[in-house]
């Protein structure tokens, strides 16, 4: 999509965010997988807060020589043997969902590394992330990984199967479940887990997610058009 269109889309979202959440700040992440560096930089110039990539290799190719001026987050599944390529590139690993990955991040880190825990709130076999009930025990176990700071929870909600009231209720229930889980994790007050962020909401459901209490929305299609 053209720079102008991307800028228009970003402005549109920012205005909508001010309407939906006038009293708090919601960060806008542009998801730039399969997008060019130029498209991503157009979104940065238009004022997005964060860029999200979902494959280490693609991110290294795109950003390895020169990082963007905003934070770069890893939002896709990370193989432990790829951590070494991404550890100095990403400002946050948002999709941590296993001991193995946390162990490797802690092992490779030179300083503090920000991470988020990914939760599979819809319990879908096709998705990564922890089951909701596994989340708090996992969070508690981060005491073992002193270089990791857990800034919050991240989720990919189930896609809406149809445009029915029942289906809307189901998605919103999952959103509320995430908010409750996030609050519960935060109230533990673990020193390694400030838990200030809830990354929830994509092109199809971001307005509901903001209404529910999300602090980071992740948009690809809305900002850049369909992925080819
Ligand atoms: C691709 C992707 C997005 C963006 O999805 P859109 O529906 O295109 O906005 C958000 N989060 C994750 C984890 C993704 O992989």
PDB file of N, CA, C and O in Angstrom, residues 113-186:
ATOM      1  N   UNK A 113      16.052  -8.725  29.485  1.00  0.00           N
ATOM      2  CA  UNK A 113      15.245  -8.904  28.280  1.00  0.00           C
ATOM      3  C   UNK A 113      13.768  -8.868  28.669  1.00  0.00           C
ATOM      4  O   UNK A 113      13.346  -9.543  29.610  1.00  0.00           O
ATOM      5  N   UNK A 114      13.012  -8.071  27.935  1.00  0.00           N
ATOM      6  CA  UNK A 114      11.579  -8.002  28.197  1.00  0.00           C
ATOM      7  C   UNK A 114      10.865  -9.118  27.447  1.00  0.00           C
ATOM      8  O   UNK A 114      11.156  -9.364  26.278  1.00  0.00           O
ATOM      9  N   UNK A 115       9.956  -9.767  28.125  1.00  0.00           N
ATOM     10  CA  UNK A 115       9.172 -10.825  27.490  1.00  0.00           C
ATOM     11  C   UNK A 115       7.711 -10.680  27.889  1.00  0.00           C
ATOM     12  O   UNK A 115       7.385 -10.004  28.866  1.00  0.00           O
ATOM     13  N   UNK A 116       6.842 -11.328  27.119  1.00  0.00           N
ATOM     14  CA  UNK A 116       5.450 -11.457  27.491  1.00  0.00           C
ATOM     15  C   UNK A 116       5.095 -12.944  27.396  1.00  0.00           C
ATOM     16  O   UNK A 116       5.729 -13.686  26.649  1.00  0.00           O
ATOM     17  N   UNK A 117       4.091 -13.355  28.139  1.00  0.00           N
ATOM     18  CA  UNK A 117       3.657 -14.752  28.089  1.00  0.00           C
ATOM     19  C   UNK A 117       2.472 -14.848  27.134  1.00  0.00           C
ATOM     20  O   UNK A 117       1.506 -14.087  27.254  1.00  0.00           O
ATOM     21  N   UNK A 118       2.568 -15.791  26.192  1.00  0.00           N
ATOM     22  CA  UNK A 118       1.453 -15.971  25.255  1.00  0.00           C
ATOM     23  C   UNK A 118       0.458 -16.981  25.814  1.00  0.00           C
ATOM     24  O   UNK A 118       0.831 -18.068  26.249  1.00  0.00           O
ATOM     25  N   UNK A 119      -0.806 -16.615  25.770  1.00  0.00           N
ATOM     26  CA  UNK A 119      -1.876 -17.455  26.305  1.00  0.00           C
ATOM     27  C   UNK A 119      -2.822 -17.855  25.167  1.00  0.00           C
ATOM     28  O   UNK A 119      -3.249 -17.027  24.376  1.00  0.00           O
ATOM     29  N   UNK A 120      -3.131 -19.145  25.117  1.00  0.00           N
ATOM     30  CA  UNK A 120      -4.061 -19.680  24.111  1.00  0.00           C
ATOM     31  C   UNK A 120      -5.458 -19.702  24.740  1.00  0.00           C
ATOM     32  O   UNK A 120      -5.951 -20.750  25.155  1.00  0.00           O
ATOM     33  N   UNK A 121      -6.068 -18.541  24.801  1.00  0.00           N
ATOM     34  CA  UNK A 121      -7.293 -18.408  25.591  1.00  0.00           C
ATOM     35  C   UNK A 121      -8.467 -19.168  24.974  1.00  0.00           C
ATOM     36  O   UNK A 121      -9.376 -19.608  25.678  1.00  0.00           O
ATOM     37  N   UNK A 122      -8.435 -19.382  23.662  1.00  0.00           N
ATOM     38  CA  UNK A 122      -9.513 -20.116  23.000  1.00  0.00           C
ATOM     39  C   UNK A 122      -9.290 -21.625  22.998  1.00  0.00           C
ATOM     40  O   UNK A 122     -10.092 -22.375  22.463  1.00  0.00           O
ATOM     41  N   UNK A 123      -8.171 -22.060  23.605  1.00  0.00           N
ATOM     42  CA  UNK A 123      -7.828 -23.484  23.688  1.00  0.00           C
ATOM     43  C   UNK A 123      -7.870 -24.152  22.314  1.00  0.00           C
ATOM     44  O   UNK A 123      -8.417 -25.247  22.136  1.00  0.00           O
ATOM     45  N   UNK A 124      -7.295 -23.491  21.328  1.00  0.00           N
ATOM     46  CA  UNK A 124      -7.296 -24.026  19.968  1.00  0.00           C
ATOM     47  C   UNK A 124      -6.033 -24.849  19.736  1.00  0.00           C
ATOM     48  O   UNK A 124      -4.928 -24.386  20.026  1.00  0.00           O
ATOM     49  N   UNK A 125      -6.201 -26.054  19.172  1.00  0.00           N
ATOM     50  CA  UNK A 125      -5.045 -26.933  18.975  1.00  0.00           C
ATOM     51  C   UNK A 125      -4.087 -26.335  17.944  1.00  0.00           C
ATOM     52  O   UNK A 125      -2.899 -26.617  17.969  1.00  0.00           O
ATOM     53  N   UNK A 126      -4.598 -25.508  17.061  1.00  0.00           N
ATOM     54  CA  UNK A 126      -3.762 -24.925  16.009  1.00  0.00           C
ATOM     55  C   UNK A 126      -2.883 -23.790  16.529  1.00  0.00           C
ATOM     56  O   UNK A 126      -2.015 -23.314  15.805  1.00  0.00           O
ATOM     57  N   UNK A 127      -3.102 -23.329  17.742  1.00  0.00           N
ATOM     58  CA  UNK A 127      -2.389 -22.139  18.207  1.00  0.00           C
ATOM     59  C   UNK A 127      -1.359 -22.455  19.274  1.00  0.00           C
ATOM     60  O   UNK A 127      -1.515 -23.382  20.050  1.00  0.00           O
ATOM     61  N   UNK A 128      -0.313 -21.627  19.313  1.00  0.00           N
ATOM     62  CA  UNK A 128       0.648 -21.775  20.404  1.00  0.00           C
ATOM     63  C   UNK A 128       0.166 -20.954  21.598  1.00  0.00           C
ATOM     64  O   UNK A 128      -0.889 -20.338  21.558  1.00  0.00           O
ATOM     65  N   UNK A 129       0.922 -20.999  22.654  1.00  0.00           N
ATOM     66  CA  UNK A 129       0.512 -20.307  23.876  1.00  0.00           C
ATOM     67  C   UNK A 129       0.111 -21.298  24.951  1.00  0.00           C
ATOM     68  O   UNK A 129      -0.217 -22.446  24.671  1.00  0.00           O
ATOM     69  N   UNK A 130       0.155 -20.825  26.197  1.00  0.00           N
ATOM     70  CA  UNK A 130      -0.206 -21.670  27.329  1.00  0.00           C
ATOM     71  C   UNK A 130      -1.701 -21.669  27.544  1.00  0.00           C
ATOM     72  O   UNK A 130      -2.393 -20.715  27.179  1.00  0.00           O
ATOM     73  N   UNK A 131      -2.216 -22.734  28.156  1.00  0.00           N
ATOM     74  CA  UNK A 131      -3.604 -22.731  28.596  1.00  0.00           C
ATOM     75  C   UNK A 131      -3.732 -21.704  29.726  1.00  0.00           C
ATOM     76  O   UNK A 131      -2.775 -21.503  30.485  1.00  0.00           O
ATOM     77  N   UNK A 132      -4.898 -21.095  29.853  1.00  0.00           N
ATOM     78  CA  UNK A 132      -5.050 -20.068  30.894  1.00  0.00           C
ATOM     79  C   UNK A 132      -4.596 -20.534  32.277  1.00  0.00           C
ATOM     80  O   UNK A 132      -3.874 -19.814  32.975  1.00  0.00           O
ATOM     81  N   UNK A 133      -4.953 -21.767  32.652  1.00  0.00           N
ATOM     82  CA  UNK A 133      -4.615 -22.224  34.008  1.00  0.00           C
ATOM     83  C   UNK A 133      -3.117 -22.507  34.194  1.00  0.00           C
ATOM     84  O   UNK A 133      -2.648 -22.641  35.311  1.00  0.00           O
ATOM     85  N   UNK A 134      -2.380 -22.597  33.090  1.00  0.00           N
ATOM     86  CA  UNK A 134      -0.930 -22.825  33.207  1.00  0.00           C
ATOM     87  C   UNK A 134      -0.157 -21.519  33.376  1.00  0.00           C
ATOM     88  O   UNK A 134       1.045 -21.526  33.659  1.00  0.00           O
ATOM     89  N   UNK A 135      -0.848 -20.420  33.163  1.00  0.00           N
ATOM     90  CA  UNK A 135      -0.155 -19.133  33.052  1.00  0.00           C
ATOM     91  C   UNK A 135       0.470 -18.670  34.369  1.00  0.00           C
ATOM     92  O   UNK A 135       1.648 -18.302  34.403  1.00  0.00           O
ATOM     93  N   UNK A 136      -0.298 -18.694  35.437  1.00  0.00           N
ATOM     94  CA  UNK A 136       0.224 -18.208  36.715  1.00  0.00           C
ATOM     95  C   UNK A 136       1.392 -19.057  37.239  1.00  0.00           C
ATOM     96  O   UNK A 136       2.418 -18.498  37.633  1.00  0.00           O
ATOM     97  N   UNK A 137       1.270 -20.407  37.196  1.00  0.00           N
ATOM     98  CA  UNK A 137       2.432 -21.214  37.602  1.00  0.00           C
ATOM     99  C   UNK A 137       3.676 -20.918  36.753  1.00  0.00           C
ATOM    100  O   UNK A 137       4.790 -20.855  37.269  1.00  0.00           O
ATOM    101  N   UNK A 138       3.478 -20.712  35.453  1.00  0.00           N
ATOM    102  CA  UNK A 138       4.611 -20.388  34.579  1.00  0.00           C
ATOM    103  C   UNK A 138       5.227 -19.050  34.997  1.00  0.00           C
ATOM    104  O   UNK A 138       6.445 -18.922  35.123  1.00  0.00           O
ATOM    105  N   UNK A 139       4.378 -18.076  35.235  1.00  0.00           N
ATOM    106  CA  UNK A 139       4.856 -16.755  35.645  1.00  0.00           C
ATOM    107  C   UNK A 139       5.653 -16.840  36.950  1.00  0.00           C
ATOM    108  O   UNK A 139       6.704 -16.222  37.096  1.00  0.00           O
ATOM    109  N   UNK A 140       5.142 -17.631  37.874  1.00  0.00           N
ATOM    110  CA  UNK A 140       5.821 -17.778  39.171  1.00  0.00           C
ATOM    111  C   UNK A 140       7.217 -18.371  38.981  1.00  0.00           C
ATOM    112  O   UNK A 140       8.152 -18.025  39.701  1.00  0.00           O
ATOM    113  N   UNK A 141       7.367 -19.233  37.967  1.00  0.00           N
ATOM    114  CA  UNK A 141       8.643 -19.926  37.769  1.00  0.00           C
ATOM    115  C   UNK A 141       9.727 -19.037  37.165  1.00  0.00           C
ATOM    116  O   UNK A 141      10.874 -19.450  37.058  1.00  0.00           O
ATOM    117  N   UNK A 142       9.385 -17.814  36.776  1.00  0.00           N
ATOM    118  CA  UNK A 142      10.400 -16.931  36.192  1.00  0.00           C
ATOM    119  C   UNK A 142      11.452 -16.490  37.200  1.00  0.00           C
ATOM    120  O   UNK A 142      12.452 -15.883  36.820  1.00  0.00           O
ATOM    121  N   UNK A 143      11.242 -16.796  38.440  1.00  0.00           N
ATOM    122  CA  UNK A 143      12.268 -16.536  39.443  1.00  0.00           C
ATOM    123  C   UNK A 143      13.590 -17.196  39.028  1.00  0.00           C
ATOM    124  O   UNK A 143      14.664 -16.712  39.333  1.00  0.00           O
ATOM    125  N   UNK A 144      13.477 -18.297  38.259  1.00  0.00           N
ATOM    126  CA  UNK A 144      14.660 -19.048  37.796  1.00  0.00           C
ATOM    127  C   UNK A 144      15.455 -18.321  36.728  1.00  0.00           C
ATOM    128  O   UNK A 144      16.555 -18.727  36.382  1.00  0.00           O
ATOM    129  N   UNK A 145      14.834 -17.312  36.073  1.00  0.00           N
ATOM    130  CA  UNK A 145      15.474 -16.677  34.921  1.00  0.00           C
ATOM    131  C   UNK A 145      15.666 -15.187  35.206  1.00  0.00           C
ATOM    132  O   UNK A 145      14.868 -14.350  34.757  1.00  0.00           O
ATOM    133  N   UNK A 146      16.724 -14.867  35.926  1.00  0.00           N
ATOM    134  CA  UNK A 146      16.885 -13.496  36.445  1.00  0.00           C
ATOM    135  C   UNK A 146      17.023 -12.421  35.372  1.00  0.00           C
ATOM    136  O   UNK A 146      16.812 -11.251  35.660  1.00  0.00           O
ATOM    137  N   UNK A 147      17.344 -12.802  34.129  1.00  0.00           N
ATOM    138  CA  UNK A 147      17.501 -11.766  33.103  1.00  0.00           C
ATOM    139  C   UNK A 147      16.180 -11.439  32.405  1.00  0.00           C
ATOM    140  O   UNK A 147      16.119 -10.530  31.586  1.00  0.00           O
ATOM    141  N   UNK A 148      15.141 -12.195  32.702  1.00  0.00           N
ATOM    142  CA  UNK A 148      13.869 -11.965  32.007  1.00  0.00           C
ATOM    143  C   UNK A 148      12.911 -11.138  32.865  1.00  0.00           C
ATOM    144  O   UNK A 148      12.695 -11.425  34.039  1.00  0.00           O
ATOM    145  N   UNK A 149      12.345 -10.108  32.242  1.00  0.00           N
ATOM    146  CA  UNK A 149      11.351  -9.283  32.907  1.00  0.00           C
ATOM    147  C   UNK A 149      10.026  -9.454  32.156  1.00  0.00           C
ATOM    148  O   UNK A 149       9.957  -9.175  30.955  1.00  0.00           O
ATOM    149  N   UNK A 150       9.012  -9.919  32.860  1.00  0.00           N
ATOM    150  CA  UNK A 150       7.736 -10.210  32.197  1.00  0.00           C
ATOM    151  C   UNK A 150       6.851  -8.969  32.251  1.00  0.00           C
ATOM    152  O   UNK A 150       6.376  -8.565  33.302  1.00  0.00           O
ATOM    153  N   UNK A 151       6.625  -8.375  31.069  1.00  0.00           N
ATOM    154  CA  UNK A 151       5.878  -7.106  31.038  1.00  0.00           C
ATOM    155  C   UNK A 151       4.374  -7.310  30.873  1.00  0.00           C
ATOM    156  O   UNK A 151       3.618  -6.364  31.028  1.00  0.00           O
ATOM    157  N   UNK A 152       3.941  -8.540  30.530  1.00  0.00           N
ATOM    158  CA  UNK A 152       2.498  -8.725  30.405  1.00  0.00           C
ATOM    159  C   UNK A 152       2.124 -10.023  29.715  1.00  0.00           C
ATOM    160  O   UNK A 152       2.930 -10.938  29.591  1.00  0.00           O
ATOM    161  N   UNK A 153       0.875 -10.068  29.261  1.00  0.00           N
ATOM    162  CA  UNK A 153       0.339 -11.235  28.548  1.00  0.00           C
ATOM    163  C   UNK A 153       0.001 -10.853  27.119  1.00  0.00           C
ATOM    164  O   UNK A 153      -0.350  -9.709  26.830  1.00  0.00           O
ATOM    165  N   UNK A 154       0.101 -11.850  26.240  1.00  0.00           N
ATOM    166  CA  UNK A 154      -0.244 -11.646  24.836  1.00  0.00           C
ATOM    167  C   UNK A 154      -1.166 -12.781  24.409  1.00  0.00           C
ATOM    168  O   UNK A 154      -1.021 -13.913  24.892  1.00  0.00           O
ATOM    169  N   UNK A 155      -2.124 -12.499  23.543  1.00  0.00           N
ATOM    170  CA  UNK A 155      -2.983 -13.579  23.045  1.00  0.00           C
ATOM    171  C   UNK A 155      -3.418 -13.324  21.606  1.00  0.00           C
ATOM    172  O   UNK A 155      -3.533 -12.173  21.176  1.00  0.00           O
ATOM    173  N   UNK A 156      -3.609 -14.412  20.877  1.00  0.00           N
ATOM    174  CA  UNK A 156      -4.277 -14.360  19.567  1.00  0.00           C
ATOM    175  C   UNK A 156      -5.640 -15.000  19.779  1.00  0.00           C
ATOM    176  O   UNK A 156      -5.729 -16.204  20.037  1.00  0.00           O
ATOM    177  N   UNK A 157      -6.670 -14.207  19.705  1.00  0.00           N
ATOM    178  CA  UNK A 157      -8.022 -14.711  19.969  1.00  0.00           C
ATOM    179  C   UNK A 157      -8.502 -15.597  18.825  1.00  0.00           C
ATOM    180  O   UNK A 157      -8.008 -15.484  17.700  1.00  0.00           O
ATOM    181  N   UNK A 158      -9.470 -16.473  19.088  1.00  0.00           N
ATOM    182  CA  UNK A 158     -10.046 -17.249  17.990  1.00  0.00           C
ATOM    183  C   UNK A 158     -10.648 -16.302  16.946  1.00  0.00           C
ATOM    184  O   UNK A 158     -11.152 -15.239  17.301  1.00  0.00           O
ATOM    185  N   UNK A 159     -10.545 -16.695  15.683  1.00  0.00           N
ATOM    186  CA  UNK A 159     -11.157 -15.889  14.626  1.00  0.00           C
ATOM    187  C   UNK A 159     -12.671 -16.072  14.682  1.00  0.00           C
ATOM    188  O   UNK A 159     -13.144 -17.158  15.003  1.00  0.00           O
ATOM    189  N   UNK A 160     -13.392 -15.034  14.371  1.00  0.00           N
ATOM    190  CA  UNK A 160     -14.849 -15.156  14.351  1.00  0.00           C
ATOM    191  C   UNK A 160     -15.273 -16.041  13.185  1.00  0.00           C
ATOM    192  O   UNK A 160     -14.886 -15.796  12.047  1.00  0.00           O
ATOM    193  N   UNK A 161     -16.033 -17.079  13.477  1.00  0.00           N
ATOM    194  CA  UNK A 161     -16.437 -18.022  12.430  1.00  0.00           C
ATOM    195  C   UNK A 161     -17.604 -17.486  11.609  1.00  0.00           C
ATOM    196  O   UNK A 161     -17.767 -17.802  10.456  1.00  0.00           O
ATOM    197  N   UNK A 162     -18.426 -16.698  12.234  1.00  0.00           N
ATOM    198  CA  UNK A 162     -19.596 -16.160  11.536  1.00  0.00           C
ATOM    199  C   UNK A 162     -19.968 -14.862  12.221  1.00  0.00           C
ATOM    200  O   UNK A 162     -19.444 -14.544  13.279  1.00  0.00           O
ATOM    201  N   UNK A 163     -20.889 -14.152  11.615  1.00  0.00           N
ATOM    202  CA  UNK A 163     -21.262 -12.861  12.162  1.00  0.00           C
ATOM    203  C   UNK A 163     -22.518 -12.954  13.010  1.00  0.00           C
ATOM    204  O   UNK A 163     -23.503 -12.286  12.748  1.00  0.00           O
ATOM    205  N   UNK A 164     -22.485 -13.805  14.021  1.00  0.00           N
ATOM    206  CA  UNK A 164     -23.688 -13.972  14.830  1.00  0.00           C
ATOM    207  C   UNK A 164     -23.484 -13.380  16.221  1.00  0.00           C
ATOM    208  O   UNK A 164     -22.358 -13.174  16.662  1.00  0.00           O
ATOM    209  N   UNK A 165     -24.575 -13.128  16.897  1.00  0.00           N
ATOM    210  CA  UNK A 165     -24.522 -12.585  18.255  1.00  0.00           C
ATOM    211  C   UNK A 165     -23.802 -13.565  19.175  1.00  0.00           C
ATOM    212  O   UNK A 165     -22.978 -13.182  19.999  1.00  0.00           O
ATOM    213  N   UNK A 166     -24.123 -14.840  19.017  1.00  0.00           N
ATOM    214  CA  UNK A 166     -23.520 -15.885  19.849  1.00  0.00           C
ATOM    215  C   UNK A 166     -21.994 -15.886  19.698  1.00  0.00           C
ATOM    216  O   UNK A 166     -21.256 -15.958  20.671  1.00  0.00           O
ATOM    217  N   UNK A 167     -21.550 -15.773  18.465  1.00  0.00           N
ATOM    218  CA  UNK A 167     -20.114 -15.776  18.183  1.00  0.00           C
ATOM    219  C   UNK A 167     -19.443 -14.529  18.776  1.00  0.00           C
ATOM    220  O   UNK A 167     -18.358 -14.605  19.343  1.00  0.00           O
ATOM    221  N   UNK A 168     -20.106 -13.390  18.677  1.00  0.00           N
ATOM    222  CA  UNK A 168     -19.561 -12.159  19.273  1.00  0.00           C
ATOM    223  C   UNK A 168     -19.417 -12.328  20.773  1.00  0.00           C
ATOM    224  O   UNK A 168     -18.421 -11.921  21.361  1.00  0.00           O
ATOM    225  N   UNK A 169     -20.410 -12.929  21.395  1.00  0.00           N
ATOM    226  CA  UNK A 169     -20.357 -13.147  22.847  1.00  0.00           C
ATOM    227  C   UNK A 169     -19.186 -14.035  23.220  1.00  0.00           C
ATOM    228  O   UNK A 169     -18.509 -13.809  24.207  1.00  0.00           O
ATOM    229  N   UNK A 170     -18.975 -15.070  22.394  1.00  0.00           N
ATOM    230  CA  UNK A 170     -17.899 -16.017  22.685  1.00  0.00           C
ATOM    231  C   UNK A 170     -16.543 -15.290  22.661  1.00  0.00           C
ATOM    232  O   UNK A 170     -15.729 -15.461  23.563  1.00  0.00           O
ATOM    233  N   UNK A 171     -16.320 -14.479  21.647  1.00  0.00           N
ATOM    234  CA  UNK A 171     -15.045 -13.768  21.541  1.00  0.00           C
ATOM    235  C   UNK A 171     -14.885 -12.803  22.721  1.00  0.00           C
ATOM    236  O   UNK A 171     -13.828 -12.724  23.343  1.00  0.00           O
ATOM    237  N   UNK A 172     -15.942 -12.093  23.046  1.00  0.00           N
ATOM    238  CA  UNK A 172     -15.859 -11.138  24.161  1.00  0.00           C
ATOM    239  C   UNK A 172     -15.639 -11.833  25.495  1.00  0.00           C
ATOM    240  O   UNK A 172     -14.974 -11.297  26.376  1.00  0.00           O
ATOM    241  N   UNK A 173     -16.201 -13.033  25.638  1.00  0.00           N
ATOM    242  CA  UNK A 173     -15.951 -13.801  26.868  1.00  0.00           C
ATOM    243  C   UNK A 173     -14.466 -14.125  27.000  1.00  0.00           C
ATOM    244  O   UNK A 173     -13.882 -14.015  28.066  1.00  0.00           O
ATOM    245  N   UNK A 174     -13.871 -14.516  25.876  1.00  0.00           N
ATOM    246  CA  UNK A 174     -12.442 -14.819  25.904  1.00  0.00           C
ATOM    247  C   UNK A 174     -11.623 -13.569  26.254  1.00  0.00           C
ATOM    248  O   UNK A 174     -10.625 -13.636  26.946  1.00  0.00           O
ATOM    249  N   UNK A 175     -12.053 -12.430  25.749  1.00  0.00           N
ATOM    250  CA  UNK A 175     -11.343 -11.182  26.063  1.00  0.00           C
ATOM    251  C   UNK A 175     -11.420 -10.897  27.561  1.00  0.00           C
ATOM    252  O   UNK A 175     -10.428 -10.537  28.188  1.00  0.00           O
ATOM    253  N   UNK A 176     -12.598 -11.082  28.132  1.00  0.00           N
ATOM    254  CA  UNK A 176     -12.761 -10.839  29.565  1.00  0.00           C
ATOM    255  C   UNK A 176     -11.919 -11.824  30.376  1.00  0.00           C
ATOM    256  O   UNK A 176     -11.308 -11.458  31.382  1.00  0.00           O
ATOM    257  N   UNK A 177     -11.871 -13.061  29.894  1.00  0.00           N
ATOM    258  CA  UNK A 177     -11.057 -14.083  30.553  1.00  0.00           C
ATOM    259  C   UNK A 177      -9.579 -13.638  30.588  1.00  0.00           C
ATOM    260  O   UNK A 177      -8.887 -13.796  31.599  1.00  0.00           O
ATOM    261  N   UNK A 178      -9.115 -13.058  29.480  1.00  0.00           N
ATOM    262  CA  UNK A 178      -7.732 -12.560  29.430  1.00  0.00           C
ATOM    263  C   UNK A 178      -7.518 -11.410  30.412  1.00  0.00           C
ATOM    264  O   UNK A 178      -6.492 -11.344  31.088  1.00  0.00           O
ATOM    265  N   UNK A 179      -8.476 -10.509  30.467  1.00  0.00           N
ATOM    266  CA  UNK A 179      -8.346  -9.361  31.381  1.00  0.00           C
ATOM    267  C   UNK A 179      -8.291  -9.859  32.824  1.00  0.00           C
ATOM    268  O   UNK A 179      -7.449  -9.417  33.616  1.00  0.00           O
ATOM    269  N   UNK A 180      -9.145 -10.819  33.165  1.00  0.00           N
ATOM    270  CA  UNK A 180      -9.159 -11.356  34.528  1.00  0.00           C
ATOM    271  C   UNK A 180      -7.831 -12.045  34.864  1.00  0.00           C
ATOM    272  O   UNK A 180      -7.288 -11.874  35.951  1.00  0.00           O
ATOM    273  N   UNK A 181      -7.335 -12.820  33.891  1.00  0.00           N
ATOM    274  CA  UNK A 181      -6.073 -13.525  34.100  1.00  0.00           C
ATOM    275  C   UNK A 181      -4.915 -12.543  34.276  1.00  0.00           C
ATOM    276  O   UNK A 181      -4.054 -12.702  35.140  1.00  0.00           O
ATOM    277  N   UNK A 182      -4.917 -11.520  33.455  1.00  0.00           N
ATOM    278  CA  UNK A 182      -3.882 -10.475  33.512  1.00  0.00           C
ATOM    279  C   UNK A 182      -3.898  -9.788  34.890  1.00  0.00           C
ATOM    280  O   UNK A 182      -2.862  -9.632  35.531  1.00  0.00           O
ATOM    281  N   UNK A 183      -5.089  -9.438  35.366  1.00  0.00           N
ATOM    282  CA  UNK A 183      -5.206  -8.794  36.687  1.00  0.00           C
ATOM    283  C   UNK A 183      -4.710  -9.714  37.793  1.00  0.00           C
ATOM    284  O   UNK A 183      -4.012  -9.284  38.710  1.00  0.00           O
ATOM    285  N   UNK A 184      -5.068 -10.984  37.682  1.00  0.00           N
ATOM    286  CA  UNK A 184      -4.660 -11.939  38.709  1.00  0.00           C
ATOM    287  C   UNK A 184      -3.126 -12.050  38.739  1.00  0.00           C
ATOM    288  O   UNK A 184      -2.518 -12.032  39.800  1.00  0.00           O
ATOM    289  N   UNK A 185      -2.518 -12.139  37.548  1.00  0.00           N
ATOM    290  CA  UNK A 185      -1.053 -12.231  37.465  1.00  0.00           C
ATOM    291  C   UNK A 185      -0.405 -10.982  38.047  1.00  0.00           C
ATOM    292  O   UNK A 185       0.574 -11.053  38.778  1.00  0.00           O
ATOM    293  N   UNK A 186      -0.982  -9.832  37.738  1.00  0.00           N
ATOM    294  CA  UNK A 186      -0.408  -8.569  38.207  1.00  0.00           C
ATOM    295  C   UNK A 186      -0.493  -8.464  39.724  1.00  0.00           C
ATOM    296  O   UNK A 186       0.410  -7.986  40.383  1.00  0.00           O
TER     297      UNK A 186
END
